[in-house]
mmCIF file of C-alpha atoms in Angstrom:
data_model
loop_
_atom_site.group_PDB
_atom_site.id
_atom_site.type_symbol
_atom_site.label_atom_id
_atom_site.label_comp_id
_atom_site.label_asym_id
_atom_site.label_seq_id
_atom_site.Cartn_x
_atom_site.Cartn_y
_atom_site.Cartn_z
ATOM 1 C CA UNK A 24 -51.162 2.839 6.629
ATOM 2 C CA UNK A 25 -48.303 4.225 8.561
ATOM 3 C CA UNK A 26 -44.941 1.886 9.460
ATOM 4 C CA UNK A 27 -42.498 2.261 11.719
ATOM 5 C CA UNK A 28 -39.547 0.162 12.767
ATOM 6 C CA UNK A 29 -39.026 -0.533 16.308
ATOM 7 C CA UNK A 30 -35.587 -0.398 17.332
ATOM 8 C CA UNK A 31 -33.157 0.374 20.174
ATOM 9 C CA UNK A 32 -34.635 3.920 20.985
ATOM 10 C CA UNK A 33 -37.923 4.289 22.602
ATOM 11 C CA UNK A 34 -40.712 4.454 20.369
ATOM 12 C CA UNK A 35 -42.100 7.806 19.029
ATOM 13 C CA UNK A 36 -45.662 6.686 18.679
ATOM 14 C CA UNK A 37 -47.193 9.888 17.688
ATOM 15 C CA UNK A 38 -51.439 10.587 17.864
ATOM 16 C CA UNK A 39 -53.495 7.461 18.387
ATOM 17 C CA UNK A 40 -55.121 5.602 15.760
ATOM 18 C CA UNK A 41 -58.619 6.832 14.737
ATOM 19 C CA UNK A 42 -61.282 4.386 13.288
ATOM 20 C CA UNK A 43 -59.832 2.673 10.479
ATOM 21 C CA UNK A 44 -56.202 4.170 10.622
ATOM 22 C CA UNK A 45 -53.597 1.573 11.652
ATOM 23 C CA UNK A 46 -49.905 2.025 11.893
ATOM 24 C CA UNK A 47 -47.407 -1.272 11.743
ATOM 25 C CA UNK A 48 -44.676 -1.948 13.492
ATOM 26 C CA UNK A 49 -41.863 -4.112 12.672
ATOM 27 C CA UNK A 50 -39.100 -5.250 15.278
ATOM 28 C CA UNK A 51 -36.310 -7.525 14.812
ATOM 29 C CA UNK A 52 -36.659 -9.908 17.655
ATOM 30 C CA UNK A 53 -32.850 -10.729 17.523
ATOM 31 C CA UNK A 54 -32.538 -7.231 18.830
ATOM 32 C CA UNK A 55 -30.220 -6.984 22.362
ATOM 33 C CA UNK A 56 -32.148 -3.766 22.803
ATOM 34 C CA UNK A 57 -35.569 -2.971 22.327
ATOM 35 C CA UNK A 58 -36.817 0.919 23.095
ATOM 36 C CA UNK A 59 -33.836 1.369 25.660
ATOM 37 C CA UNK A 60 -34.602 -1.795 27.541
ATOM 38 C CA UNK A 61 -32.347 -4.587 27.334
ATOM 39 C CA UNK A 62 -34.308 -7.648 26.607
ATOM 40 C CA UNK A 63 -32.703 -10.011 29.022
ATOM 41 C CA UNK A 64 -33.014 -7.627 32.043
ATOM 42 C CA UNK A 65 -36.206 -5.932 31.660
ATOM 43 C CA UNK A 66 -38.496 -8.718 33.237
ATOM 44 C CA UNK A 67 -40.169 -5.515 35.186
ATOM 45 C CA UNK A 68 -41.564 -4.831 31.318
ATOM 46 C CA UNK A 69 -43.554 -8.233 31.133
ATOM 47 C CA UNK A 70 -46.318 -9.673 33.331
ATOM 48 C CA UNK A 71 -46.180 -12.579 35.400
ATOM 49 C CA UNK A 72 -48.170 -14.627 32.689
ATOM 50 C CA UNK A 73 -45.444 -13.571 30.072
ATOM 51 C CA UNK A 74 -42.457 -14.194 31.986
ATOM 52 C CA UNK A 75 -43.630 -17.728 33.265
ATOM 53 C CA UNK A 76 -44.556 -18.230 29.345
ATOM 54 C CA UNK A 77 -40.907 -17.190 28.295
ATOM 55 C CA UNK A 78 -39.653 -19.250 30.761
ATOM 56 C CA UNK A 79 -41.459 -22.369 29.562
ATOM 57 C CA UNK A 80 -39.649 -22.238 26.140
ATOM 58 C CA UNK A 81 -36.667 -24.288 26.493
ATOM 59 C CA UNK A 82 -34.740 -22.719 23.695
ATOM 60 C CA UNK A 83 -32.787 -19.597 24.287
ATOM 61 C CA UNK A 84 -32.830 -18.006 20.899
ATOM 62 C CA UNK A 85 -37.256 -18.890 21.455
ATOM 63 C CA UNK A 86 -36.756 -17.253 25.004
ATOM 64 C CA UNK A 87 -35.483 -14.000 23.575
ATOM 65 C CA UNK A 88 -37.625 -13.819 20.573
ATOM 66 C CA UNK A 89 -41.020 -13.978 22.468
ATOM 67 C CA UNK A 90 -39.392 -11.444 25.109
ATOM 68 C CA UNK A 91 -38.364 -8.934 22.694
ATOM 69 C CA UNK A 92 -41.546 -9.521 20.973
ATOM 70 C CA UNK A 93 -43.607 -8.898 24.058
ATOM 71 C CA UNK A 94 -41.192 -5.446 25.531
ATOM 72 C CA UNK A 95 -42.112 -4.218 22.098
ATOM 73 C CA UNK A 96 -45.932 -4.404 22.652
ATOM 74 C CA UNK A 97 -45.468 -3.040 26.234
ATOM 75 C CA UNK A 98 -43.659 -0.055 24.950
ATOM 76 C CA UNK A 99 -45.716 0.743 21.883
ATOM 77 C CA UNK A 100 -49.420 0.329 24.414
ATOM 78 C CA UNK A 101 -47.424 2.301 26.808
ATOM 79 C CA UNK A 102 -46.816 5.152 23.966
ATOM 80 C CA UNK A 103 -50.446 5.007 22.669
ATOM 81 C CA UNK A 104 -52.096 5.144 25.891
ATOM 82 C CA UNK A 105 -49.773 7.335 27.845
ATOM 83 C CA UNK A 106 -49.056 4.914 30.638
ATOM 84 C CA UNK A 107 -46.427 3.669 31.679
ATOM 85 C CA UNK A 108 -45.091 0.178 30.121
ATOM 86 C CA UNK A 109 -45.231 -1.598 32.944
ATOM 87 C CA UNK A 110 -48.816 -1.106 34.399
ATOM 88 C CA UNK A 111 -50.384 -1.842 30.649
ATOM 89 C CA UNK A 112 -53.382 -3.516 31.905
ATOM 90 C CA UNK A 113 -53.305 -6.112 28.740
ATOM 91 C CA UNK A 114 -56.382 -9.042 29.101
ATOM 92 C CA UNK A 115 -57.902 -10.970 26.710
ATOM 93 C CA UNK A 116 -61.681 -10.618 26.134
ATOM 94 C CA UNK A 117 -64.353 -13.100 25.622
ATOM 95 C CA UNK A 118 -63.581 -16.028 23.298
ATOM 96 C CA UNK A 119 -66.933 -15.358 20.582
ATOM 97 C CA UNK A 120 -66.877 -19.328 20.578
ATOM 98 C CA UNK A 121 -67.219 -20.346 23.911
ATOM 99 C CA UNK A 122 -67.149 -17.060 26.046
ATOM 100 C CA UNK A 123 -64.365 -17.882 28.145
ATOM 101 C CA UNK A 124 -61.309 -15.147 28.920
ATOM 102 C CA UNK A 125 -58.982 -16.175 26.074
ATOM 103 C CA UNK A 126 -59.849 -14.099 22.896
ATOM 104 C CA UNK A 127 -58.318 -10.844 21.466
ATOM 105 C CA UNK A 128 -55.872 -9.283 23.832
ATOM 106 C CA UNK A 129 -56.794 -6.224 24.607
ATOM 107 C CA UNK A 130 -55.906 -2.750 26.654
ATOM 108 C CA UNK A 131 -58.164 -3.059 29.731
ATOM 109 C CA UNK A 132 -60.874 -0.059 30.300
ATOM 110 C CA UNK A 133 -60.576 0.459 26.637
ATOM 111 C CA UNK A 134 -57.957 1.914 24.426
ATOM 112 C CA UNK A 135 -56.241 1.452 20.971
ATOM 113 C CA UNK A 136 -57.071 -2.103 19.702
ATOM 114 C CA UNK A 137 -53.541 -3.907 18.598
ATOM 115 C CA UNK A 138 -52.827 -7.513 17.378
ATOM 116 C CA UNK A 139 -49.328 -8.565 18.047
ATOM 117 C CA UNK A 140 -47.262 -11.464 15.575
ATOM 118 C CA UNK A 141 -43.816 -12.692 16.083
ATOM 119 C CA UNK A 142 -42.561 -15.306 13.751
ATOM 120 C CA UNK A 143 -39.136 -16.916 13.116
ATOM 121 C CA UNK A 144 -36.664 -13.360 14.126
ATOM 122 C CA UNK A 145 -39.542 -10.598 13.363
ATOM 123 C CA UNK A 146 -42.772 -9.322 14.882
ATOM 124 C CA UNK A 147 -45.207 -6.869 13.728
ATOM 125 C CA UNK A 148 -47.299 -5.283 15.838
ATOM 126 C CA UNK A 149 -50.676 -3.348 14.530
ATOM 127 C CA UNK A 150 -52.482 -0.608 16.251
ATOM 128 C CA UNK A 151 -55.560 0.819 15.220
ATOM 129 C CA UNK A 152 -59.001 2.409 16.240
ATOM 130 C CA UNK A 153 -60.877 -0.651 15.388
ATOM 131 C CA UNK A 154 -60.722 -4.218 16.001
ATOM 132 C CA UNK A 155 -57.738 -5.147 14.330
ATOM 133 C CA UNK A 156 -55.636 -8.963 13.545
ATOM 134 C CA UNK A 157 -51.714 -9.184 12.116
ATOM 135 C CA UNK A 158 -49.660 -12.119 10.997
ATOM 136 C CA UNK A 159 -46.356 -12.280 10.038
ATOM 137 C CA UNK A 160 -45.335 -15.623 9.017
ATOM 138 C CA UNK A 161 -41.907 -16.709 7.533
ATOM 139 C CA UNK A 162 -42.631 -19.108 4.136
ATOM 140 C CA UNK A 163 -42.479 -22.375 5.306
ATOM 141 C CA UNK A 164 -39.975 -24.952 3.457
ATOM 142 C CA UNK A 165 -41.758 -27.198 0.605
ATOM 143 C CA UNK A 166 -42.342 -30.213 2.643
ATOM 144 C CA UNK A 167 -44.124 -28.325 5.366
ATOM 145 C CA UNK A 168 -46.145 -26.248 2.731
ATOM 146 C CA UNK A 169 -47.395 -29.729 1.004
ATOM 147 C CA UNK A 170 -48.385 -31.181 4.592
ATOM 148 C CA UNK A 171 -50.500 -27.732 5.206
ATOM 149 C CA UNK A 172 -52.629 -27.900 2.374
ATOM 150 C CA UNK A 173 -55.093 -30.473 2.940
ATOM 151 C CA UNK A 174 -56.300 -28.036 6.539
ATOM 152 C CA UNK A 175 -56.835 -25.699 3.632
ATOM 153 C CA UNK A 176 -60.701 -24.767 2.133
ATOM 154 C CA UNK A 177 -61.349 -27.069 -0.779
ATOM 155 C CA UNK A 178 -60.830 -24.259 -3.369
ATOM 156 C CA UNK A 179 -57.932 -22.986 -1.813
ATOM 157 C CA UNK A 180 -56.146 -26.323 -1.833
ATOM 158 C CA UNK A 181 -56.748 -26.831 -5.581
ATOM 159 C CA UNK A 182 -55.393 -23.377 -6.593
ATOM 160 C CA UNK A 183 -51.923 -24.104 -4.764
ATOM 161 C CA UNK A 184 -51.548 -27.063 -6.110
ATOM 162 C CA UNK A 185 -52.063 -26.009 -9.712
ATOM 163 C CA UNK A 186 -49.038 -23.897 -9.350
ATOM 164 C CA UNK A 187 -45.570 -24.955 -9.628
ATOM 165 C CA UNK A 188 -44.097 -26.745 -6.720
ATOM 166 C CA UNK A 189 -41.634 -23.555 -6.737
ATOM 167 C CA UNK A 190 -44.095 -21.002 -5.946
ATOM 168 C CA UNK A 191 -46.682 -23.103 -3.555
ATOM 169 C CA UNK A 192 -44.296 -22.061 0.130
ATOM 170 C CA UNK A 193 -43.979 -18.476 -0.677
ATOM 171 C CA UNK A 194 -48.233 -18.298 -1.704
ATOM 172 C CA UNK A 195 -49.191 -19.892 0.590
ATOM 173 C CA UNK A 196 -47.630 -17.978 3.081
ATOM 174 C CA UNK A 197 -49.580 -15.208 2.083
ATOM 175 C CA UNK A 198 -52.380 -17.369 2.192
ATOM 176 C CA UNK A 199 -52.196 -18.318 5.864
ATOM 177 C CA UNK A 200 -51.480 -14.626 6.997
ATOM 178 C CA UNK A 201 -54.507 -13.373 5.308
ATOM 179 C CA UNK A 202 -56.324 -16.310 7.518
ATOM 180 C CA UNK A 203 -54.444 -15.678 10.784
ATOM 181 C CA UNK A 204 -54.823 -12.172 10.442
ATOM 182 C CA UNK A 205 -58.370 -12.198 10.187
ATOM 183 C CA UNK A 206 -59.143 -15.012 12.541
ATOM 184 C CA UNK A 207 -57.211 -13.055 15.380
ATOM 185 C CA UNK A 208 -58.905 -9.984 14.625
ATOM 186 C CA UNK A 209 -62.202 -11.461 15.049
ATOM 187 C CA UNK A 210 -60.315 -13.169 18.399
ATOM 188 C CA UNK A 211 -61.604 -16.884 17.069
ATOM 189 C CA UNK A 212 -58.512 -18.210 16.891
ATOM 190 C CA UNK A 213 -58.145 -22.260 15.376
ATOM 191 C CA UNK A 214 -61.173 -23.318 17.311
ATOM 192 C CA UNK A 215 -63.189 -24.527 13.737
ATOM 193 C CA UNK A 216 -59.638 -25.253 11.889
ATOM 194 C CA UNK A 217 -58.144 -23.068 9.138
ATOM 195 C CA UNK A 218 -60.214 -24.115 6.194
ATOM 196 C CA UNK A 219 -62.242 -20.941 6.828
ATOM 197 C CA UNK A 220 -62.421 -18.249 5.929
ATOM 198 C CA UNK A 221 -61.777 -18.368 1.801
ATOM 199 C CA UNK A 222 -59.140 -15.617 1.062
ATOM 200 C CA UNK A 223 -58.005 -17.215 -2.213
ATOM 201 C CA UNK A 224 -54.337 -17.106 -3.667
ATOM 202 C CA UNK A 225 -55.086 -14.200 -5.946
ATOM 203 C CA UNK A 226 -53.354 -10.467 -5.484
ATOM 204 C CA UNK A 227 -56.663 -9.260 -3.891
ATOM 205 C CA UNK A 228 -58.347 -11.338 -0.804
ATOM 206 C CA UNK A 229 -61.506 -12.680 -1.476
ATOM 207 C CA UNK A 230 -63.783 -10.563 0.427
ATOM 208 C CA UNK A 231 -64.852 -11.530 3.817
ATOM 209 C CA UNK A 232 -67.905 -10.077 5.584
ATOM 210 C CA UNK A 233 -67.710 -7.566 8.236
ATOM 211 C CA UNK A 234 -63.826 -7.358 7.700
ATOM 212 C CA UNK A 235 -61.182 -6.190 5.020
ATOM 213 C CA UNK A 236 -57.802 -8.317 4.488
ATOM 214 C CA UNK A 237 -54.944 -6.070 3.422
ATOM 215 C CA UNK A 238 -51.246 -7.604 2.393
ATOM 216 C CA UNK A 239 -48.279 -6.114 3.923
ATOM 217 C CA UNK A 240 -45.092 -5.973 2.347
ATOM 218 C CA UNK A 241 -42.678 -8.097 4.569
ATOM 219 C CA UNK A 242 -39.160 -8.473 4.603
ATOM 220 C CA UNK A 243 -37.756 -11.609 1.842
ATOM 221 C CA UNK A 244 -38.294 -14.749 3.417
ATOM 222 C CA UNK A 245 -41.828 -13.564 5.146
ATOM 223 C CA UNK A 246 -45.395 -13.438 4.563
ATOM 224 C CA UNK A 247 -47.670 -10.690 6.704
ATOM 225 C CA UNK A 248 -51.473 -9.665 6.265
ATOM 226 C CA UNK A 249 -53.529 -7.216 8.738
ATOM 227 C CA UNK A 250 -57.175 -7.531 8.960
ATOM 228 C CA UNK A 251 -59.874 -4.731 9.871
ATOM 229 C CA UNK A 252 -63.064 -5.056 11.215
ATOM 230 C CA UNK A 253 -65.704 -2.545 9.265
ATOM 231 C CA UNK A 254 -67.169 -1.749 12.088
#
């Protein structure tokens, strides 16, 4: 597993991703600059959809994260697939629940398959030649952590809260990326709640079928998981 960090020079993005490679990369959202674009000038870099969705958050700090987050993806598609940023033909196939337009992005016509995550001031971005899901998730404060458990699986809920109150934010942050991560990959989403799949708490994912959960090392103060479909 290859990572990169995307910063203010243009991505370098190398070969593309074949079957279960995957390269990561991390951006600082903060960033003024993303790949030689300046975040709050390069609206030719997003679509219509994204720009009207930036422009709905009324928070400017929110504003720039999910802008930076989204140049980032632009540029790194744009590297992978030769084209230029701009005219990324990004959709969203079939939701697997209901078969309407709004599961996994995707690249249009085919291409690498890439999950994109942007939490608190960092994204991470994933690229690979399979089906692929990332979360990056910053660990939530101790109050929030003891409200999430119950939407937790039964077994799940009981190991977290048989550690000490201390450790419960920061594992189950890892918790909830493994679950994100493999819940985007598969392009489900929340539509049956988060007490499925069972990843467990331990140092290895519980195994899930059809799909591997990996841990990322993330920066202090974050939790991040990628998942990979076997196929």
């Amino acid at each position: 597993m290859d990572e990169y960090v995307l910063d203010a020079a243009e991505p370098r993005t190398g070969p593309v991703p074949q079957g279960r490679e995957v390269v990561l990369w991390w951006l600082d959202t903060t960033r003024e600059v993303v790949g030689g674009h300046r975040v709050e000038s390069a609206d030719d870099l997003l679509s219509e959809a994204e720009r009207a969705r930036a422009a709905r958050l009324r928070r400017p700090g929110d504003r720039h994260r999910y802008r930076a987050a989204h140049i980032g993806l632009r540029l790194v598609l744009g590297g992978y697939t030769g084209l230029d940023p701009r005219s990324v033909p990004v959709t969203r196939e079939d939701c697997p629940c209901c078969g309407e337009p709004h599961g996994r992005p995707a690249v249009a016509g085919g291409g690498p398959h890439f999950s994109l995550s942007h939490s608190d001031d960092l994204a991470l971005i994933a690229v690979s030649g399979v089906p692929v899901g990332a979360d990056v998730e910053g660990v939530p404060k101790p109050g929030i952590a003891e409200e999430l458990l119950p939407s937790l699986h039964p077994q799940e809920n009981t190991a977290l809260r048989a550690l000490p109150g201390a450790r419960r934010p920061t594992a189950l942050a890892r918790l909830w990326t493994r679950k994100e991560a493999y819940l985007k990959g598969t392009g489900v989403g929340l539509a049956y709640g988060f007490a499925e799949p069972y990843v467990g708490i331990s140092d290895t994912p519980a195994a899930i079928g059809g799909w591997t959960v990996h841990d990322v090392q993330a920066p202090p103060a974050y939790a991040a998981a990628i998942a990979l479909s076997a196929a």
